């Protein structure tokens, strides 16, 4: 029992030391927080005083009064310097000298060393802003006082630990260190063996350390029994982990391949539709040009033979005028289709960032898609506010709108004749716009609403659907355009996809750009 009492005294003294250390630490933190609160209070008071005292002197252009006001505030040790700047070359600054004994004027380009800067607008009679007061602050004295307090606490702890060390050395050596040394030597001998069963220690006494040794041996027996099982389980777990990583890599590669295939398929469909639509104006242009050439040849032959009548020449002029109008109108129609397709196709493949008007770009997207929607007699109406200028990624916007329109055509109308799609865009704040695509198709069942953006979810898998169209839309809006998308639908009443995105898209990181 004597040994137990000695050990209790030891732990009691250690507890006292810990309590003193914790108390000192709490006191230090409390003082530090109080100093910081005082600093912030004086900082706020300084701001209030300067806001009241500076406007009069600056308005009256009384530099002497202004300097006296600044010198009075430099009495706070945390204030390093104060500068006043404003219109008409106003630049007055006061700071302490190197020895902190005197005050001096600051050079116009001088920037004092500080760790805190306070900007105070100088407003005269709550109406006219005369300039700005910049206060340079430093916490050096506050930190010095905190360091001194911490040093005092450390000295107290060291003195107390010294006294405890002197008083308790004998008891530690007799009741703790000697038994621990024997236990350490036994552990070193056991640790040098590769066999877990060799970790058992020899029990050399019936005291508390003997009981610890006995408990240790019981633990060793259990560890020896579990070690083989755990080794086998870890090997199997590593194998399963490797298999899972391999499967994940294959899945990611497959998904990326499908996404790229979906993009190329969309672009290919766009190319085929535009090519088919261009055939008509180009064919008319070629036929009309050929007819004009034949008519010109005939009038030239008559002219060479001297048999040109006024009626022949008038008929030629009428034919030439009609042919020119047909050539110009059809050439302009083909040029518009090619321009819209070119702009949309280049944006989808390059994914470069640029400024663009949303209304004009929506019309270009719809123009490039007209060949596909023309066959289904689906009408598309655009209602966009004027002057919606975006600094974003037009390729991403094109792909989002294209996928939503094609999704409405394929799923909303089942590519049947008729149907109306409305595109509405408006500014919902100074920095955000709201873009909605609404159709009057058959709608989305309630059980599918929460799954439409999931990858590989489609209701037309047997008809060629990949289930990636809306998933690509969701990822582009969230990751590339920095916005959100919501869907509202009722069976038989159509669907509405609402996109909210910033006018200035976030920057793409290098990793996203590579992907």
XYZ file of C-alpha atoms in Angstrom:
515
model
C 0.000 0.000 0.000
C 2.961 2.284 0.630
C 3.924 1.986 -3.005
C 0.377 2.792 -4.047
C 0.327 5.877 -1.827
C 3.642 7.075 -3.282
C 2.306 6.636 -6.746
C -0.880 8.510 -5.840
C 1.256 11.394 -4.508
C 3.180 11.397 -7.773
C 0.077 11.581 -9.919
C -1.398 14.210 -7.624
C 1.627 16.461 -8.115
C 1.483 15.897 -11.841
C -2.189 16.771 -11.766
C -1.419 20.001 -9.904
C 1.129 20.917 -12.567
C -1.336 20.209 -15.338
C -4.043 22.249 -13.633
C -1.661 25.201 -13.200
C -0.619 24.919 -16.838
C -4.228 24.812 -18.039
C -5.170 27.713 -15.762
C -2.243 29.742 -17.055
C -3.168 28.930 -20.636
C -6.773 29.950 -20.075
C -5.605 33.165 -18.441
C -3.315 33.827 -21.382
C -6.111 33.235 -23.880
C -8.498 35.415 -21.874
C -5.978 38.267 -21.735
C -5.241 37.861 -25.419
C -8.946 37.994 -26.277
C -9.425 41.004 -24.041
C -6.482 42.796 -25.669
C -7.953 42.037 -29.105
C -11.374 43.344 -28.010
C -9.732 46.524 -26.658
C -7.852 46.894 -29.918
C -11.002 46.527 -31.996
C -12.884 48.937 -29.721
C -10.140 51.578 -30.052
C -10.047 50.932 -33.787
C -13.798 51.566 -34.053
C -13.506 54.642 -31.832
C -10.683 55.966 -34.014
C -12.838 55.500 -37.107
C -15.757 57.322 -35.488
C -13.574 60.247 -34.345
C -11.917 60.717 -37.714
C -15.261 60.470 -39.512
C -16.490 63.397 -37.401
C -13.356 65.558 -37.198
C -11.781 65.306 -40.651
C -14.607 66.511 -42.983
C -14.560 70.058 -41.567
C -10.803 70.524 -41.937
C -10.674 68.984 -45.404
C -13.687 70.996 -46.604
C -12.118 74.237 -45.294
C -8.717 73.157 -46.742
C -7.248 73.848 -43.316
C -4.084 71.723 -43.472
C -2.898 72.861 -40.039
C -6.120 71.743 -38.403
C -6.017 68.481 -40.321
C -2.427 67.772 -39.221
C -3.289 68.555 -35.595
C -6.202 66.123 -35.841
C -3.933 63.415 -37.256
C -1.235 64.066 -34.628
C -3.821 63.697 -31.863
C -4.828 60.264 -33.162
C -1.175 59.192 -33.497
C -1.057 59.247 -29.715
C -2.415 55.687 -29.761
C 0.607 53.456 -29.911
C -0.988 51.069 -32.392
C -1.368 53.830 -35.015
C 1.725 53.892 -37.258
C 0.648 56.567 -39.753
C -2.418 58.303 -41.244
C -2.746 59.555 -44.814
C -5.549 61.619 -46.362
C -6.043 61.512 -50.131
C -8.680 63.103 -52.302
C -9.501 65.173 -55.337
C -7.441 68.163 -56.510
C -4.158 66.557 -55.381
C -5.108 66.251 -51.707
C -2.392 64.143 -50.018
C -1.627 64.789 -46.341
C 0.143 62.180 -44.254
C 1.590 62.060 -40.758
C 3.629 59.262 -39.189
C 6.033 58.561 -36.362
C 9.771 58.859 -36.838
C 12.026 55.819 -36.645
C 12.524 56.242 -32.878
C 8.743 56.818 -32.260
C 9.687 60.020 -30.403
C 8.517 62.659 -32.907
C 5.908 63.049 -35.620
C 6.696 63.928 -39.229
C 5.021 64.436 -42.614
C 4.834 61.458 -44.967
C 6.140 61.522 -48.503
C 3.363 61.155 -51.142
C 4.609 57.729 -52.293
C 5.600 56.470 -48.838
C 3.877 53.299 -47.635
C 4.390 52.594 -43.913
C 4.910 49.071 -42.639
C 1.785 47.814 -40.897
C -0.293 44.687 -40.412
C -3.725 46.358 -40.439
C -5.153 49.093 -42.669
C -8.332 51.071 -41.934
C -10.018 52.977 -44.793
C -12.326 55.825 -43.686
C -14.351 57.777 -46.286
C -14.415 61.547 -45.595
C -17.996 62.674 -46.244
C -19.040 66.274 -45.673
C -22.567 66.723 -44.266
C -23.516 63.182 -45.365
C -23.563 64.251 -49.010
C -20.224 64.946 -50.663
C -17.257 62.595 -50.441
C -14.083 64.670 -50.054
C -11.548 61.841 -49.969
C -10.345 58.844 -48.012
C -8.343 58.550 -44.800
C -6.024 55.547 -44.678
C -4.933 54.546 -41.170
C -1.948 52.190 -40.862
C -2.130 50.137 -37.664
C 0.251 47.706 -35.991
C -0.334 45.068 -33.316
C 3.344 44.895 -32.347
C 2.856 46.338 -28.842
C -0.207 44.153 -28.296
C 1.787 41.082 -29.303
C 4.729 42.157 -27.106
C 2.461 42.414 -24.061
C 0.968 38.998 -24.826
C 4.422 37.457 -25.183
C 5.510 38.875 -21.822
C 2.390 37.456 -20.166
C 3.044 34.074 -21.751
C 6.633 34.188 -20.559
C 5.462 34.818 -16.991
C 3.156 31.814 -17.178
C 5.950 29.619 -18.506
C 8.286 30.723 -15.705
C 5.645 29.869 -13.108
C 5.180 26.422 -14.606
C 8.923 25.814 -14.745
C 9.387 26.819 -11.096
C 6.539 24.572 -9.999
C 7.868 21.661 -12.055
C 11.296 22.154 -10.498
C 9.884 21.931 -6.993
C 7.872 18.835 -7.905
C 10.960 17.252 -9.457
C 13.047 17.794 -6.337
C 10.398 16.503 -3.951
C 9.282 13.483 -5.949
C 12.576 12.245 -7.447
C 13.175 9.697 -4.725
C 9.666 8.208 -4.968
C 9.846 8.100 -8.765
C 13.158 6.252 -8.768
C 12.051 3.735 -6.148
C 8.467 2.965 -7.162
C 8.245 3.805 -10.855
C 11.511 4.000 -12.779
C 13.107 0.787 -11.483
C 10.032 -1.412 -12.236
C 9.569 0.329 -15.566
C 13.192 -0.376 -16.482
C 12.712 -4.065 -15.813
C 9.503 -4.040 -17.856
C 11.261 -2.188 -20.703
C 14.098 -4.714 -20.834
C 11.567 -7.556 -21.004
C 9.669 -5.803 -23.807
C 12.890 -5.252 -25.797
C 13.690 -8.972 -25.558
C 10.185 -9.898 -26.662
C 10.166 -7.351 -29.506
C 13.372 -8.832 -31.004
C 11.527 -12.067 -31.825
C 9.606 -12.568 -35.092
C 7.104 -14.895 -33.449
C 4.133 -13.123 -31.853
C 3.930 -15.799 -29.174
C 7.463 -14.816 -28.042
C 6.113 -11.464 -26.844
C 5.018 -13.042 -23.572
C 6.829 -11.535 -20.588
C 8.028 -13.189 -17.393
C 6.117 -12.067 -14.311
C 8.656 -11.093 -11.606
C 6.432 -9.850 -8.818
C 2.950 -9.605 -7.375
C 2.779 -5.800 -7.248
C 0.978 -3.501 -9.650
C 3.619 -3.945 -12.352
C 3.273 -7.698 -12.026
C -0.436 -7.341 -12.674
C 0.353 -5.201 -15.721
C 2.698 -7.913 -17.026
C 0.039 -10.568 -16.535
C -2.521 -8.477 -18.429
C 0.005 -7.843 -21.186
C 0.548 -11.589 -21.604
C -3.196 -12.139 -21.945
C -3.334 -9.479 -24.657
C -0.433 -11.131 -26.491
C -2.297 -14.431 -26.498
C -5.324 -12.818 -28.140
C -3.197 -10.896 -30.642
C -1.379 -14.061 -31.663
C -4.699 -15.744 -32.403
C -6.060 -12.774 -34.393
C -2.878 -11.945 -36.308
C -3.149 -14.804 -38.801
C -6.805 -14.031 -39.504
C -6.111 -10.348 -40.013
C -3.153 -11.027 -42.316
C -5.354 -13.170 -44.565
C -8.203 -10.638 -44.449
C -5.879 -7.751 -45.315
C -4.502 -9.614 -48.328
C -8.018 -10.299 -49.565
C -9.053 -6.689 -48.933
C -6.062 -5.405 -50.927
C -7.034 -7.653 -53.823
C -10.635 -6.453 -53.711
C -9.454 -2.838 -53.546
C -7.251 -3.300 -56.622
C -10.142 -4.904 -58.486
C -12.460 -2.056 -57.502
C -9.941 0.581 -58.651
C -9.541 -1.174 -61.988
C -13.308 -1.367 -62.447
C -13.668 2.313 -61.538
C -11.030 3.354 -64.079
C -12.731 1.307 -66.762
C -16.116 2.815 -65.871
C -14.729 6.377 -65.994
C -13.076 5.726 -69.351
C -16.290 4.233 -70.707
C -18.333 7.181 -69.481
C -15.891 9.695 -71.017
C -16.000 7.790 -74.300
C -19.807 7.829 -74.285
C -19.875 11.559 -73.504
C -17.519 12.332 -76.396
C -19.547 10.062 -78.671
C -22.718 11.917 -77.669
C -21.050 15.244 -78.494
C -19.824 14.018 -81.894
C -23.212 12.470 -82.673
C -24.920 15.777 -81.900
C -22.471 17.654 -84.119
C -22.818 15.042 -86.884
C -26.588 15.346 -86.791
C -26.209 19.121 -87.017
C -23.891 18.788 -90.033
C -26.267 16.407 -91.837
C -29.272 18.627 -91.225
C -27.529 21.807 -92.357
C -26.128 20.059 -95.448
C -29.615 18.857 -96.391
C -31.110 22.302 -95.815
C -28.412 24.044 -97.871
C -29.121 21.776 -100.890
C -32.334 23.647 -101.719
C -30.977 27.261 -101.905
C -27.752 26.105 -103.546
C -29.701 24.074 -106.140
C -31.983 27.010 -106.914
C -28.958 29.302 -107.192
C -27.207 26.953 -109.634
C -30.366 26.457 -111.765
C -31.066 30.197 -111.876
C -27.456 31.029 -112.716
C -27.516 28.443 -115.515
C -30.753 29.888 -116.901
C -29.309 33.404 -116.740
C -26.186 32.245 -118.595
C -28.297 30.608 -121.365
C -30.456 33.722 -121.726
C -27.341 35.895 -121.871
C -25.862 33.662 -124.598
C -29.051 33.972 -126.690
C -29.197 37.781 -126.385
C -25.492 37.935 -127.254
C -26.024 35.895 -130.456
C -28.887 38.163 -131.491
C -26.739 41.188 -130.759
C -23.900 39.794 -132.916
C -26.364 39.135 -135.776
C -27.884 42.581 -135.440
C -31.339 41.219 -134.829
C -31.955 42.482 -131.302
C -35.365 44.006 -130.845
C -36.430 46.263 -128.001
C -38.872 43.626 -126.800
C -36.079 40.999 -126.771
C -33.813 43.244 -124.735
C -36.653 44.154 -122.339
C -37.462 40.447 -121.871
C -33.787 39.761 -121.186
C -33.668 42.534 -118.566
C -36.785 41.155 -116.843
C -35.315 37.662 -116.838
C -31.952 38.936 -115.514
C -33.663 40.917 -112.748
C -35.740 37.918 -111.665
C -32.694 35.626 -111.773
C -30.573 38.061 -109.749
C -33.262 38.313 -107.083
C -33.491 34.517 -106.855
C -29.708 34.118 -106.739
C -29.284 36.809 -104.065
C -32.136 35.575 -101.849
C -31.071 31.929 -101.996
C -27.383 32.768 -101.600
C -28.208 34.895 -98.550
C -30.302 32.043 -97.144
C -27.436 29.584 -97.626
C -24.936 32.081 -96.166
C -27.073 32.537 -93.050
C -27.289 28.776 -92.565
C -23.543 28.359 -93.060
C -22.741 31.274 -90.704
C -24.982 29.920 -87.942
C -23.662 26.399 -88.357
C -20.049 27.622 -88.483
C -20.352 29.709 -85.327
C -22.157 26.979 -83.367
C -19.879 24.199 -84.612
C -16.682 26.144 -83.873
C -17.925 27.000 -80.374
C -18.827 23.374 -79.622
C -15.424 22.073 -80.716
C -13.122 24.822 -79.389
C -14.890 25.600 -76.072
C -13.216 29.010 -75.946
C -14.440 31.823 -73.748
C -15.654 35.085 -75.297
C -18.223 37.879 -75.004
C -21.467 37.368 -76.910
C -25.043 38.641 -77.043
C -27.368 35.897 -75.811
C -30.279 36.889 -78.077
C -28.186 36.763 -81.271
C -26.542 33.510 -80.246
C -29.859 31.814 -79.448
C -31.094 32.729 -82.931
C -27.925 31.235 -84.443
C -28.458 27.983 -82.509
C -32.089 27.748 -83.574
C -31.167 28.528 -87.180
C -28.606 25.720 -87.214
C -31.234 23.298 -85.832
C -34.079 24.285 -88.172
C -33.392 21.458 -90.665
C -34.043 18.835 -87.990
C -37.093 20.560 -86.528
C -38.506 21.392 -89.943
C -39.337 17.759 -90.621
C -41.367 17.477 -87.411
C -43.105 20.851 -87.987
C -42.084 21.912 -84.459
C -42.011 25.682 -83.966
C -39.437 27.381 -81.746
C -40.124 30.852 -80.303
C -37.381 32.973 -78.705
C -38.234 35.637 -76.125
C -34.978 37.179 -74.900
C -34.320 40.532 -73.275
C -32.201 42.896 -75.321
C -28.579 43.572 -74.419
C -27.971 40.375 -72.423
C -24.185 40.350 -72.808
C -22.436 37.256 -71.434
C -18.759 36.667 -70.731
C -18.955 32.904 -70.878
C -18.424 29.793 -72.964
C -20.709 29.916 -76.049
C -19.894 26.306 -76.930
C -21.206 25.158 -73.559
C -24.343 27.329 -73.929
C -24.885 25.934 -77.442
C -24.574 22.350 -76.278
C -26.968 22.932 -73.347
C -29.655 24.598 -75.504
C -29.215 22.062 -78.323
C -29.551 19.092 -75.967
C -32.656 20.579 -74.325
C -34.312 21.305 -77.689
C -33.501 17.854 -79.084
C -34.646 16.274 -75.806
C -37.998 18.055 -76.151
C -38.316 16.929 -79.776
C -37.407 13.280 -79.086
C -39.036 12.726 -75.682
C -41.639 15.481 -75.426
C -43.187 15.086 -78.876
C -41.813 11.640 -79.860
C -40.775 13.400 -83.099
C -44.451 13.632 -84.105
C -45.699 16.597 -86.182
C -46.660 19.735 -84.317
C -45.595 21.125 -81.002
C -44.209 24.429 -79.717
C -41.015 25.124 -77.801
C -40.527 28.485 -76.077
C -37.093 29.819 -75.117
C -37.258 32.664 -72.605
C -34.256 34.564 -71.230
C -34.264 37.430 -68.759
C -32.005 39.114 -66.241
C -32.891 38.065 -62.693
C -30.193 40.252 -61.046
C -27.260 42.441 -62.022
C -24.985 39.423 -62.236
C -27.291 36.518 -63.154
C -29.690 35.537 -65.908
C -32.524 33.002 -66.057
C -32.935 30.898 -69.199
C -35.933 28.578 -69.595
C -36.825 26.044 -72.293
C -40.545 25.124 -72.202
C -42.448 22.671 -74.410
C -46.087 21.642 -74.598
C -45.322 17.941 -75.049
C -46.415 14.915 -73.087
C -44.405 15.815 -69.951
C -42.332 13.693 -67.584
C -43.837 11.150 -65.151
C -43.461 12.094 -61.489
C -41.393 8.990 -60.717
C -38.758 10.044 -63.312
C -38.377 13.711 -62.351
C -35.625 13.047 -59.798
C -33.700 10.826 -62.207
C -33.649 12.777 -65.485
C -30.148 14.161 -64.784
C -28.689 10.798 -63.746
C -26.115 9.310 -66.120
C -27.373 6.564 -68.445
C -31.023 7.059 -67.410
C -33.286 6.964 -70.472
C -36.779 5.818 -71.372
C -35.760 5.122 -74.974
C -32.867 2.720 -74.538
C -34.294 0.336 -77.124
C -34.615 3.232 -79.598
C -31.010 4.419 -79.458
C -31.145 6.650 -76.356
C -27.882 6.767 -74.367
C -29.182 8.528 -71.253
C -26.342 11.077 -71.351
C -28.025 14.120 -72.926
C -29.429 15.710 -69.743
C -26.506 14.402 -67.673
C -24.134 16.325 -69.956
C -26.383 19.395 -69.629
C -26.311 19.135 -65.825
C -22.512 18.821 -65.673
C -21.885 21.669 -68.136
C -24.166 24.056 -66.240
C -22.739 23.173 -62.814
C -19.044 22.872 -63.681
C -18.508 25.040 -66.769
C -21.140 27.787 -66.595
C -21.310 27.978 -62.770
C -25.101 27.809 -62.629
C -27.991 25.556 -61.631
C -30.792 23.795 -63.512
C -34.270 22.752 -62.366
C -37.042 20.834 -64.112
C -40.807 21.160 -63.630
C -43.248 18.931 -65.447
C -46.677 17.360 -65.286
C -47.863 14.514 -67.507
C -49.779 15.912 -70.464
C -48.809 19.542 -69.705
C -45.253 19.699 -71.048
C -41.935 20.321 -69.330
C -39.932 23.391 -68.335
C -36.163 23.403 -67.757
C -35.030 26.530 -65.889
C -31.348 27.507 -65.865
C -29.889 30.174 -63.592
C -26.305 31.154 -64.390
C -23.952 34.126 -63.884
C -23.346 36.651 -66.649
C -19.608 36.165 -66.072
C -18.772 32.470 -65.972
C -16.199 31.223 -63.445
C -12.709 30.460 -64.655
C -11.936 26.863 -65.617
C -9.060 25.280 -63.705
C -6.246 23.596 -65.614
C -7.506 20.180 -64.583
C -11.009 20.872 -65.894
C -9.572 22.261 -69.119
C -7.569 19.090 -69.721
C -10.615 16.948 -69.057
